Tab-separated table of C-alpha atoms in Angstrom:
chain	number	residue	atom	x	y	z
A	547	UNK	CA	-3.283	-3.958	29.635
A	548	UNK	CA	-4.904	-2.996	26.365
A	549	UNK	CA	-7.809	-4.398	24.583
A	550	UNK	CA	-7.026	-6.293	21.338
A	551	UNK	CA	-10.348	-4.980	19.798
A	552	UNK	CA	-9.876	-1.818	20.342
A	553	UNK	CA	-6.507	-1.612	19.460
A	554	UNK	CA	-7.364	-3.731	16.366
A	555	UNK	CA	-9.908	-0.963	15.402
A	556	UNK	CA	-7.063	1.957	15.761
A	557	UNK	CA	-5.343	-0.390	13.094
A	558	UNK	CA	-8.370	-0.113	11.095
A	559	UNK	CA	-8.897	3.259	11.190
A	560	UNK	CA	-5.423	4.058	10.507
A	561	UNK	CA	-4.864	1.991	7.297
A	562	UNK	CA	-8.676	3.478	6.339
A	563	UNK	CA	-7.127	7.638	6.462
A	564	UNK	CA	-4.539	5.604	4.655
A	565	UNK	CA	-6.528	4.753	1.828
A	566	UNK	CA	-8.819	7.690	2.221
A	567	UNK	CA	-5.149	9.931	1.736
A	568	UNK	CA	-3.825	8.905	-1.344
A	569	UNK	CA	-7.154	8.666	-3.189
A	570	UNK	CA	-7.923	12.252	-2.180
A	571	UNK	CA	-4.414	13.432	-3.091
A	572	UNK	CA	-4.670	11.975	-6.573
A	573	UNK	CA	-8.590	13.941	-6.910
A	574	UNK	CA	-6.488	17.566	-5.658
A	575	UNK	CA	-4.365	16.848	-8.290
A	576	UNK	CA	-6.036	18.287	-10.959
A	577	UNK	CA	-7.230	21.077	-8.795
A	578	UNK	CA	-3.812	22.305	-8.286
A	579	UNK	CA	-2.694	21.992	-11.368
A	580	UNK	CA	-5.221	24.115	-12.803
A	581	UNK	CA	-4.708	26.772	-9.304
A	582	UNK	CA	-1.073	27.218	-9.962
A	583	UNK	CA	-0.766	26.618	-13.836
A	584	UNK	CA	1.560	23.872	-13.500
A	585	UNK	CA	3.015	22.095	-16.340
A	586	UNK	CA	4.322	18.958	-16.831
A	587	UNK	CA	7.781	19.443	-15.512
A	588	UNK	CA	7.062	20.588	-12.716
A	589	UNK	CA	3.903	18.280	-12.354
A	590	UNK	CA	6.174	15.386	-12.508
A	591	UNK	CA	8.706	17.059	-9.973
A	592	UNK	CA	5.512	17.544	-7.921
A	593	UNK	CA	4.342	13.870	-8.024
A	594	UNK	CA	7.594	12.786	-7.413
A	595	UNK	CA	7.058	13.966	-3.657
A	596	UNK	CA	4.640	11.984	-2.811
A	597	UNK	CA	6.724	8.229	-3.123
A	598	UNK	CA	9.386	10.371	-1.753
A	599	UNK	CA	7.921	10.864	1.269
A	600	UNK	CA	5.875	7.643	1.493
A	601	UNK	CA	9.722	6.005	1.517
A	602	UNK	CA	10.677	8.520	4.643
A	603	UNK	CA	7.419	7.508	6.571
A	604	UNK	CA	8.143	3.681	5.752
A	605	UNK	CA	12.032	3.896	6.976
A	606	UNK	CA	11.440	6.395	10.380
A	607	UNK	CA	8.030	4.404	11.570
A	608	UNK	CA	9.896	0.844	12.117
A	609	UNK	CA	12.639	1.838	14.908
A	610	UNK	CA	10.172	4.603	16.346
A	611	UNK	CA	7.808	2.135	17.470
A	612	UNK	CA	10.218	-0.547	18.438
A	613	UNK	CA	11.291	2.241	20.752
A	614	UNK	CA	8.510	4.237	21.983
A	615	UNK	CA	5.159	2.490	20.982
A	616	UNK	CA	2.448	3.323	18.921
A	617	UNK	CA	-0.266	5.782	20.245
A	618	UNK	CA	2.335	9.048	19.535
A	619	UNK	CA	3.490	8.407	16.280
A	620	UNK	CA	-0.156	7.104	15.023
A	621	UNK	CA	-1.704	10.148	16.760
A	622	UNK	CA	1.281	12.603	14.704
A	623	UNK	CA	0.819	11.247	11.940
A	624	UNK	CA	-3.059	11.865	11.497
A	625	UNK	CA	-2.918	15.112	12.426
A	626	UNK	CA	0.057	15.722	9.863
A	627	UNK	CA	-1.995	14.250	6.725
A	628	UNK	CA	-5.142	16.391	7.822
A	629	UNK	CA	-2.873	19.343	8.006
A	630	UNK	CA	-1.001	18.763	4.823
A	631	UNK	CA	-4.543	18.099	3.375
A	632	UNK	CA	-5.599	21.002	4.419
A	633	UNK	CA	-2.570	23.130	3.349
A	634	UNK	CA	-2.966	21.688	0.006
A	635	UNK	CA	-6.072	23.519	-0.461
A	636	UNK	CA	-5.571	26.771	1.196
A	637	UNK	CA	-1.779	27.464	0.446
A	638	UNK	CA	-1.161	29.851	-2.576
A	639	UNK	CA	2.986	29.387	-2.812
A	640	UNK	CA	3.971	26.547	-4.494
A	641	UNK	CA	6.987	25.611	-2.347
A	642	UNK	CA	4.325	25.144	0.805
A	643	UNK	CA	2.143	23.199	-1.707
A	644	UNK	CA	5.278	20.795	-2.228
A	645	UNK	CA	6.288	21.116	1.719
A	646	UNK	CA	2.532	19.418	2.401
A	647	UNK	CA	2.600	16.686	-0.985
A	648	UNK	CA	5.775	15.591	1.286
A	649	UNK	CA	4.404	15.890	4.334
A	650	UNK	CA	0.906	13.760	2.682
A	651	UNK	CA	3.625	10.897	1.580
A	652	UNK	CA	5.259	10.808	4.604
A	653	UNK	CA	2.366	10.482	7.207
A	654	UNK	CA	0.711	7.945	4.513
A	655	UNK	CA	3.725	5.815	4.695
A	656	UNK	CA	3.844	5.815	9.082
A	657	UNK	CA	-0.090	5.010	8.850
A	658	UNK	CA	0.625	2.323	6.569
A	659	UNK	CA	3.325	1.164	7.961
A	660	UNK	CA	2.488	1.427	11.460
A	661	UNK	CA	-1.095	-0.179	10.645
A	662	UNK	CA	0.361	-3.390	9.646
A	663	UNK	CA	2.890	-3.616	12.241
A	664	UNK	CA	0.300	-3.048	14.888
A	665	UNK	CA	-1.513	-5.907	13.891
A	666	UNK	CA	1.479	-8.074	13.789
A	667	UNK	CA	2.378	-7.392	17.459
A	668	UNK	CA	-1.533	-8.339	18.686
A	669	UNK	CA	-1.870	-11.164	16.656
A	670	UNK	CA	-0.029	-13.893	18.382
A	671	UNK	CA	-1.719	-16.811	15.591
A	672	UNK	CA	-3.157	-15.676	12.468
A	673	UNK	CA	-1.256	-12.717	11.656
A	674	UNK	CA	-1.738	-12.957	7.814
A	675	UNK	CA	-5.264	-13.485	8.253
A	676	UNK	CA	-5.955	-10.580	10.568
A	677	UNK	CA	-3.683	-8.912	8.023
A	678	UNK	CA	-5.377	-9.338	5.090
A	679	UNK	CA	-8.981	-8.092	6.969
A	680	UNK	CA	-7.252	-4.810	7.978
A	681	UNK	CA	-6.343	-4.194	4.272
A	682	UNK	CA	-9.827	-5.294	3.586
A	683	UNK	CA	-10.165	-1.106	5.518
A	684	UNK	CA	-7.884	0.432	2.940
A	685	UNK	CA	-9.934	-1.411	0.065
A	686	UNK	CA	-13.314	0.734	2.066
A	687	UNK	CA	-11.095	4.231	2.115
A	688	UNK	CA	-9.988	3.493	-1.474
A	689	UNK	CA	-13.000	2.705	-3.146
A	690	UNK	CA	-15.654	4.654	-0.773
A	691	UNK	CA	-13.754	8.170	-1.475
A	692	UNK	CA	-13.951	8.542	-4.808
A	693	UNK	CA	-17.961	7.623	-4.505
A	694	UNK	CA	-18.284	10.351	-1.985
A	695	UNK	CA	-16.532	13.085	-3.387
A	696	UNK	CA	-18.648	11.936	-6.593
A	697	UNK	CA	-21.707	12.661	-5.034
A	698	UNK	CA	-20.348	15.923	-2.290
A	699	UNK	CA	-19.376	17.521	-5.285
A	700	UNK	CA	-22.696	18.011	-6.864
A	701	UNK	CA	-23.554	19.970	-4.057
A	702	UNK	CA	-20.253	21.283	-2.216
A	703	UNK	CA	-17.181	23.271	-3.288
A	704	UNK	CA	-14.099	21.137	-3.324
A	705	UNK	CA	-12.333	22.880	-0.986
A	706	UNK	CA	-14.868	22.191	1.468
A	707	UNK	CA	-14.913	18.963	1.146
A	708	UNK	CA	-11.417	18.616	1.651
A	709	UNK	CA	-11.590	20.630	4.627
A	710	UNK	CA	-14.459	18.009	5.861
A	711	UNK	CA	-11.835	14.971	5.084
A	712	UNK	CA	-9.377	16.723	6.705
A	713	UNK	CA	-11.303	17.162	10.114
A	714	UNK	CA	-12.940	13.720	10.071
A	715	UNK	CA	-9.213	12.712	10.073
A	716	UNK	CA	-8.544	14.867	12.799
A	717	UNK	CA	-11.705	13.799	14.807
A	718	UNK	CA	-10.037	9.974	14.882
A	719	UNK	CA	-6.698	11.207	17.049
A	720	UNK	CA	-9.266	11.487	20.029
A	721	UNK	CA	-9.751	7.526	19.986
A	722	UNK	CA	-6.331	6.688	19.044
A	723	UNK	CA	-5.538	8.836	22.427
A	724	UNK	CA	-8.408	7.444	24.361
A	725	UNK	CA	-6.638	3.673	24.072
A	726	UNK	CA	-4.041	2.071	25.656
A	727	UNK	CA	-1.872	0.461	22.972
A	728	UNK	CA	0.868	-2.314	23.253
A	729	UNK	CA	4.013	-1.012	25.357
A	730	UNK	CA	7.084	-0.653	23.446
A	731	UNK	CA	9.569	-4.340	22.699
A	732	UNK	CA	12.211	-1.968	23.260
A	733	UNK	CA	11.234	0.583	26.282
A	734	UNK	CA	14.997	0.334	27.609
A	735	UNK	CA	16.979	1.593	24.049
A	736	UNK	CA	16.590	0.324	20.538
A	737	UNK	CA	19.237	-2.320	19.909
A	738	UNK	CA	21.338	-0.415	16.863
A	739	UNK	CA	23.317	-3.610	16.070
A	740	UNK	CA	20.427	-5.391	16.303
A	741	UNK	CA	18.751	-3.525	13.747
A	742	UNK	CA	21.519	-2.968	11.579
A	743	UNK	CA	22.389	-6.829	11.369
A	744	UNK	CA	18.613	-7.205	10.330
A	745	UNK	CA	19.912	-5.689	6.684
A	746	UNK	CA	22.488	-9.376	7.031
A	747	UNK	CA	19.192	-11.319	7.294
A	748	UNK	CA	18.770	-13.615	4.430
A	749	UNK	CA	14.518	-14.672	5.496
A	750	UNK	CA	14.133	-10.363	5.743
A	751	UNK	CA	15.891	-9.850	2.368
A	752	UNK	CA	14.092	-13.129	0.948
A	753	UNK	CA	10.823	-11.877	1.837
A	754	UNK	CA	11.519	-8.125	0.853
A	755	UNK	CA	12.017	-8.653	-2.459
A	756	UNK	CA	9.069	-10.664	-2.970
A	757	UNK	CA	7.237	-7.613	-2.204
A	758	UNK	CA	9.455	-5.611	-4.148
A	759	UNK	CA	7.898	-7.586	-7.285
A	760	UNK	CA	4.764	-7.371	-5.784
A	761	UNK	CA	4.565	-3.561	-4.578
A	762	UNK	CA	6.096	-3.103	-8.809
A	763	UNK	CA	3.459	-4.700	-10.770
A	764	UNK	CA	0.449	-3.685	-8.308
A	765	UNK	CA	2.208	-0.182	-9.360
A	766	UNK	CA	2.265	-1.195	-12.849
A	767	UNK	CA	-1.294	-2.216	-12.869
A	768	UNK	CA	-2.123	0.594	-11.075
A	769	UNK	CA	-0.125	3.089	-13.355
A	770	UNK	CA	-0.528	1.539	-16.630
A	771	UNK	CA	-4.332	-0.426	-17.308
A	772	UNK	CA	-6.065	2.613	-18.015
A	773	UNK	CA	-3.633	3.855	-21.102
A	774	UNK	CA	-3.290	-0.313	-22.446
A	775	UNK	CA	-7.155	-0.707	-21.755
A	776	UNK	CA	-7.965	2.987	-24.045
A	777	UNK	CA	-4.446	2.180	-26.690
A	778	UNK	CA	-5.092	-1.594	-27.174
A	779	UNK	CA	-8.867	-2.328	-26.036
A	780	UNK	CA	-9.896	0.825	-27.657
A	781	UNK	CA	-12.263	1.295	-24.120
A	782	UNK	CA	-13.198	5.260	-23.846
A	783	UNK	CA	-11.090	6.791	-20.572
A	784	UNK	CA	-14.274	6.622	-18.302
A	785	UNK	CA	-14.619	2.918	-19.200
A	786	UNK	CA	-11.181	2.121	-18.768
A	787	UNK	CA	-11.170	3.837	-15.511
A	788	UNK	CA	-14.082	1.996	-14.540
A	789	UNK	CA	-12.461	-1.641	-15.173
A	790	UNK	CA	-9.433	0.124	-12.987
A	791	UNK	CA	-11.279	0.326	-10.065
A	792	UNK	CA	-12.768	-3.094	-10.043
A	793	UNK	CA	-9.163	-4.435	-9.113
A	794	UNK	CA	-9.627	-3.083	-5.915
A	795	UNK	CA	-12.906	-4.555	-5.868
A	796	UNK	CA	-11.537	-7.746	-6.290
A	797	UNK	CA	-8.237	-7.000	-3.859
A	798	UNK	CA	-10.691	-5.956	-1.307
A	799	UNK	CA	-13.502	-9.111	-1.911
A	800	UNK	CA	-10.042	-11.171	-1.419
A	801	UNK	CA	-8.544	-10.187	1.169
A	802	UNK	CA	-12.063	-9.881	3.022
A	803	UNK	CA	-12.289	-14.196	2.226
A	804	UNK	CA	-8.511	-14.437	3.306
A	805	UNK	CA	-9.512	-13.635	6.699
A	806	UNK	CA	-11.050	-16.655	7.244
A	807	UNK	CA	-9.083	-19.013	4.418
A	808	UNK	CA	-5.594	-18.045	5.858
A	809	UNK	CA	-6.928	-19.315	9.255
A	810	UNK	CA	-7.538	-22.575	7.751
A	811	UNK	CA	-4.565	-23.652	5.207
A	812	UNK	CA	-1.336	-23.087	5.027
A	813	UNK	CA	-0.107	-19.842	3.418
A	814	UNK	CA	1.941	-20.842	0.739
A	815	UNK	CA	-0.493	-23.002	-1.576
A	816	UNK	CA	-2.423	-19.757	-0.981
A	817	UNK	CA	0.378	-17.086	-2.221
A	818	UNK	CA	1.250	-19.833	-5.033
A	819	UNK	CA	-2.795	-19.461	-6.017
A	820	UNK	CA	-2.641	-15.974	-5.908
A	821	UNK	CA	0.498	-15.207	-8.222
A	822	UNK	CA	-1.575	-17.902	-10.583
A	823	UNK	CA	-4.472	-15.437	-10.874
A	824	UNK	CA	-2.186	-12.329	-11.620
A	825	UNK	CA	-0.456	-14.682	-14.533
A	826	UNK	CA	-3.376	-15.953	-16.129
A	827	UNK	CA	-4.897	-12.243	-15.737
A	828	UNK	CA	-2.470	-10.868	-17.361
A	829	UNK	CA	-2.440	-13.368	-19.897
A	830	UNK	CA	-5.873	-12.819	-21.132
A	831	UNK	CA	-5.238	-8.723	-21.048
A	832	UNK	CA	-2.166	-10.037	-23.693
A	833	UNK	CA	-4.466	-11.539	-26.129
A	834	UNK	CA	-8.010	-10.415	-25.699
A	835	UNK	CA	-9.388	-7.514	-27.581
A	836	UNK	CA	-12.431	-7.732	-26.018
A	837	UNK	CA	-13.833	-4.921	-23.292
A	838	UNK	CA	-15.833	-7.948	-21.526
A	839	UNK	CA	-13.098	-10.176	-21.198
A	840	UNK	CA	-10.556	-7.083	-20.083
A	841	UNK	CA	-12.414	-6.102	-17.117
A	842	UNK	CA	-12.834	-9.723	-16.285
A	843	UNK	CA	-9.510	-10.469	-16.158
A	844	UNK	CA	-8.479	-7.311	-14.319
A	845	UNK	CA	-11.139	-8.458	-11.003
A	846	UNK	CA	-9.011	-11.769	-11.317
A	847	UNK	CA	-5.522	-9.633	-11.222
A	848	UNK	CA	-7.095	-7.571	-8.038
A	849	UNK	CA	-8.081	-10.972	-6.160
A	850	UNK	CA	-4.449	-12.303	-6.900
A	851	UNK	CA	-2.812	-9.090	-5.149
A	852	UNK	CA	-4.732	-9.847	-1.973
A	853	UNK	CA	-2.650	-12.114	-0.416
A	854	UNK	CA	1.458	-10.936	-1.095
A	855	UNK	CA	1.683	-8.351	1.658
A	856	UNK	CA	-0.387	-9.532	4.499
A	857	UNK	CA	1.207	-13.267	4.455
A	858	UNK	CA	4.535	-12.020	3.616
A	859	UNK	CA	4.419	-9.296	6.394
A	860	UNK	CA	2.409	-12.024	8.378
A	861	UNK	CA	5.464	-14.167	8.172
A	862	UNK	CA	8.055	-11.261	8.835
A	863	UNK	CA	5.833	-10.337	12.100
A	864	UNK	CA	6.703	-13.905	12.937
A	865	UNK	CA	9.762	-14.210	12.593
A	866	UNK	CA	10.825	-11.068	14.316
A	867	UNK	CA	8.620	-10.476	17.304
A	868	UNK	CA	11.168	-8.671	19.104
A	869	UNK	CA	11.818	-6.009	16.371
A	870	UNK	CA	8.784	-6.418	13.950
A	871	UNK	CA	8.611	-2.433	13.110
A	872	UNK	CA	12.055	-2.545	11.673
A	873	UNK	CA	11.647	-5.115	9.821
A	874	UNK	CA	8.701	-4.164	8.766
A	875	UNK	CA	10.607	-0.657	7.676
A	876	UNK	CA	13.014	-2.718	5.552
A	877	UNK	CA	10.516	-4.761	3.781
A	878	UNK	CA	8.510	-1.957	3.069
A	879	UNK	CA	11.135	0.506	2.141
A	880	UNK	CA	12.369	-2.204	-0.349
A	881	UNK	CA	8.972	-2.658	-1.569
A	882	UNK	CA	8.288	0.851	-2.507
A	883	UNK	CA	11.773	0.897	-4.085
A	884	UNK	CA	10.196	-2.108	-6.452
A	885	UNK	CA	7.264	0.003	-7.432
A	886	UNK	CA	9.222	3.392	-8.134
A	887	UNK	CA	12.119	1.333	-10.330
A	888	UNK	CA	9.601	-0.967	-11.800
A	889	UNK	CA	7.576	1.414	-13.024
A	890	UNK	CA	10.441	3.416	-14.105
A	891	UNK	CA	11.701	0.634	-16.280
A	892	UNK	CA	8.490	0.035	-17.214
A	893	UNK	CA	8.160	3.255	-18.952
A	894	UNK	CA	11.345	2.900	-20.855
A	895	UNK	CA	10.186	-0.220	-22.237
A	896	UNK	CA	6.382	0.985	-23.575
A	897	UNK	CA	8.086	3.877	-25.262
A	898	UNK	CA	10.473	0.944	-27.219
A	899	UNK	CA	7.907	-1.821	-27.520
A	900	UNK	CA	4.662	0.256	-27.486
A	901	UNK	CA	2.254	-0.393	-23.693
A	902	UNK	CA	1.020	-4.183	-25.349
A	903	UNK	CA	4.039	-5.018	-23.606
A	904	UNK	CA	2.427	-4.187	-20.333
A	905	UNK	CA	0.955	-7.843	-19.605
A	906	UNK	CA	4.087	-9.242	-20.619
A	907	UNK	CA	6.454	-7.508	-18.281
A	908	UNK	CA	4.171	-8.356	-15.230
A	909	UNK	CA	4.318	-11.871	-16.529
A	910	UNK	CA	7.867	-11.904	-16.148
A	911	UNK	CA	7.779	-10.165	-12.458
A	912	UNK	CA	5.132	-12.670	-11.786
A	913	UNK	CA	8.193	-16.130	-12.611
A	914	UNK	CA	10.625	-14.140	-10.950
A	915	UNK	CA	8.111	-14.187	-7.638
A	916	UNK	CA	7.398	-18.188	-8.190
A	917	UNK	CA	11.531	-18.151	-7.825
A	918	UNK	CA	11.401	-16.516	-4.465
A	919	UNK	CA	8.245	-18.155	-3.162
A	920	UNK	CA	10.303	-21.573	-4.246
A	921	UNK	CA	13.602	-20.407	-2.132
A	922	UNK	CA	11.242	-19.310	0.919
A	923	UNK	CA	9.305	-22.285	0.980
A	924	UNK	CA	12.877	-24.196	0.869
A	925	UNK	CA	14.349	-21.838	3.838
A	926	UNK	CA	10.901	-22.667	6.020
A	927	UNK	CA	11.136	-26.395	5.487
A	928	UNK	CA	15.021	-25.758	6.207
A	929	UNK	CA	14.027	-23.918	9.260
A	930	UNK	CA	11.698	-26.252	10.800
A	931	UNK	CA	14.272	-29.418	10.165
């Protein structure tokens, strides 16, 4: 038998080199352009790798685990980021430095995905809360990195400190080995049809696309606040990057008081509360021309993204004990899909309408989400008749 604890801390840990990944990645960045005089072609063609792979590591973790568990595929996938980390830095062709951005996106999107399902599977009650405290970890990985390599840098060369990321990742496979984890829901073959008639599922397809509005404006906030903030605000780059950050202060704050809220009322008033706070956010950003007010505003858009992913995949984990990972693939997969054509949209529309119309857009994800929330809230009542 495993230990819930301990397997809850593998979780942790996992969704933390998560976190820990991507923020690194985007700090190499600028590195490697510089390294291999890259311009913005092929920078974009190099970026482009990353979601790419993120989409691989969210489709392949789902029916892997179903199958064969976690501890290998957690354990792989570590020792893949640290070595594509790794490679990043000491690789002087540029077709290995695109092999390992790949090879980042893909072992980011198994430790992400595999995180969460995880936690679904040992949470029989309260899966959204325990949900929302593990991404309370990738809030710590997210916000801590930057902070380190801040001060590490002042006294190390970068590529040693990437090197030193890369082995404290590698120095977290010898727990996830030391463990026992849950045994597989589906040691004696994975069910194909099963699986496949999962796609057929109106609750999974529901649910997915509430996340793929949520995954696309957390991308456009993410993407897009630090060129409105410096075009419309007039805030210098450092300042607007500053206000960025503070969303994840506010996601993580969130999702830290989740833990305990989610245990206590229902989850939809809380989802409906939480797309409130992104709408009335983005509202202010629309009108204010105020600094002050801004960054404000943007703390109240990071609390309302606390809640969409760990109650939806809460709910998911739910209703689909039996073959949670794959449906955690599909909503995922779908998800990411939202944030790479929302986003891509998105930038068709600020070169038309100028980036004011950034609030505006996310407004109008924001209804279509109160639409799905609405028909899910009608299927659960449906459900429990």
């Amino acid at each position: 038998m495993y230990k819930r604890k301990k397997v809850f801390a593998a979780a942790c840990i996992s969704i933390l080199l998560f976190g820990i990944l991507f923020i690194s990645l985007g700090s190499i960045l600028p590195v490697l352009t510089e390294k291999f005089q890259i311009g913005d072609l092929k920078k974009g063609g190099l970026v482009s790798l990353l979601p790419i792979g993120l989409l691989a590591g969210s489709l392949i973790f789902g029916p892997f685990v179903d199958r064969y568990g976690y501890k290998f595929l957690l354990a792989t996938s570590v020792i893949l980021a640290a070595s594509a980390l790794e490679g990043l830095i000491i690789t002087s062709s540029f077709f290995i430095l695109q092999i390992c951005i790949f090879i980042a996106g893909f072992a980011g999107g198994i430790l992400n995905g595999g995180a969460n399902s995880l936690v679904s599977d040992i949470s029989a009650e309260d899966k959204g809360a325990n949900l929302s405290l593990l991404g309370v970890f990738f809030g710590i990985g997210a916000l801590g990195m930057p902070l380190l390599l801040g001060i590490l840098s002042k006294h190390f060369e970068f590529s040693f400190i990437v090197s030193g990321i890369a082995l404290f990742m590698l120095m977290t496979v010898v727990y996830i080995f030391l463990i026992k984890f849950p045994a597989p829901k589906q040691a004696q073959g994975f069910p194909l049809k099963a699986g496949i008639k999962l796609l057929k599922e109106p609750a999974l397809l529901l649910t997915s696309f509430f996340l793929f509005f949520e995954s696309g404006i957390e991308g456009l906030i993410n993407n897009w606040t630090t060129t409105f903030l410096e075009g419309e605000i007039h805030a210098p780059p450092d300042k607007a990057l500053y206000a960025l950050s503070f969303t994840v202060v506010g996601l993580t704050v969130a999702r830290l008081l989740l833990g305990s809220l989610l245990k206590k009322s229902s989850s939809m008033p809380v989802l409906f509360v939480s797309l409130l706070l992104i709408a009335l956010g983005n509202a202010v950003l629309a009108f204010t021309s105020s600094y002050g007010v801004a960054f404000t505003a943007l703390i109240f858009v990071g609390a309302g993204f606390a809640a969409g992913f760990p109650v939806v995949l809460g709910y998911l984990g739910q209703l689909y004990k039996d073959l949670s990972g794959t449906a955690f693939s599909i909503a995922l997969v779908i998800a990411l899909t939202g944030n790479s054509l929302i986003n891509y949209i998105f930038g068709i529309v600020a070169s038309q309408y100028t980036i004011r119309s950034l609030p505006v857009v996310v407004i109008f994800c924001v209804a279509c989400m109160f639409i799905i929330l609405f028909l899910m809230r009608r299927m659960i009542h449906k459900s429990a008749d």
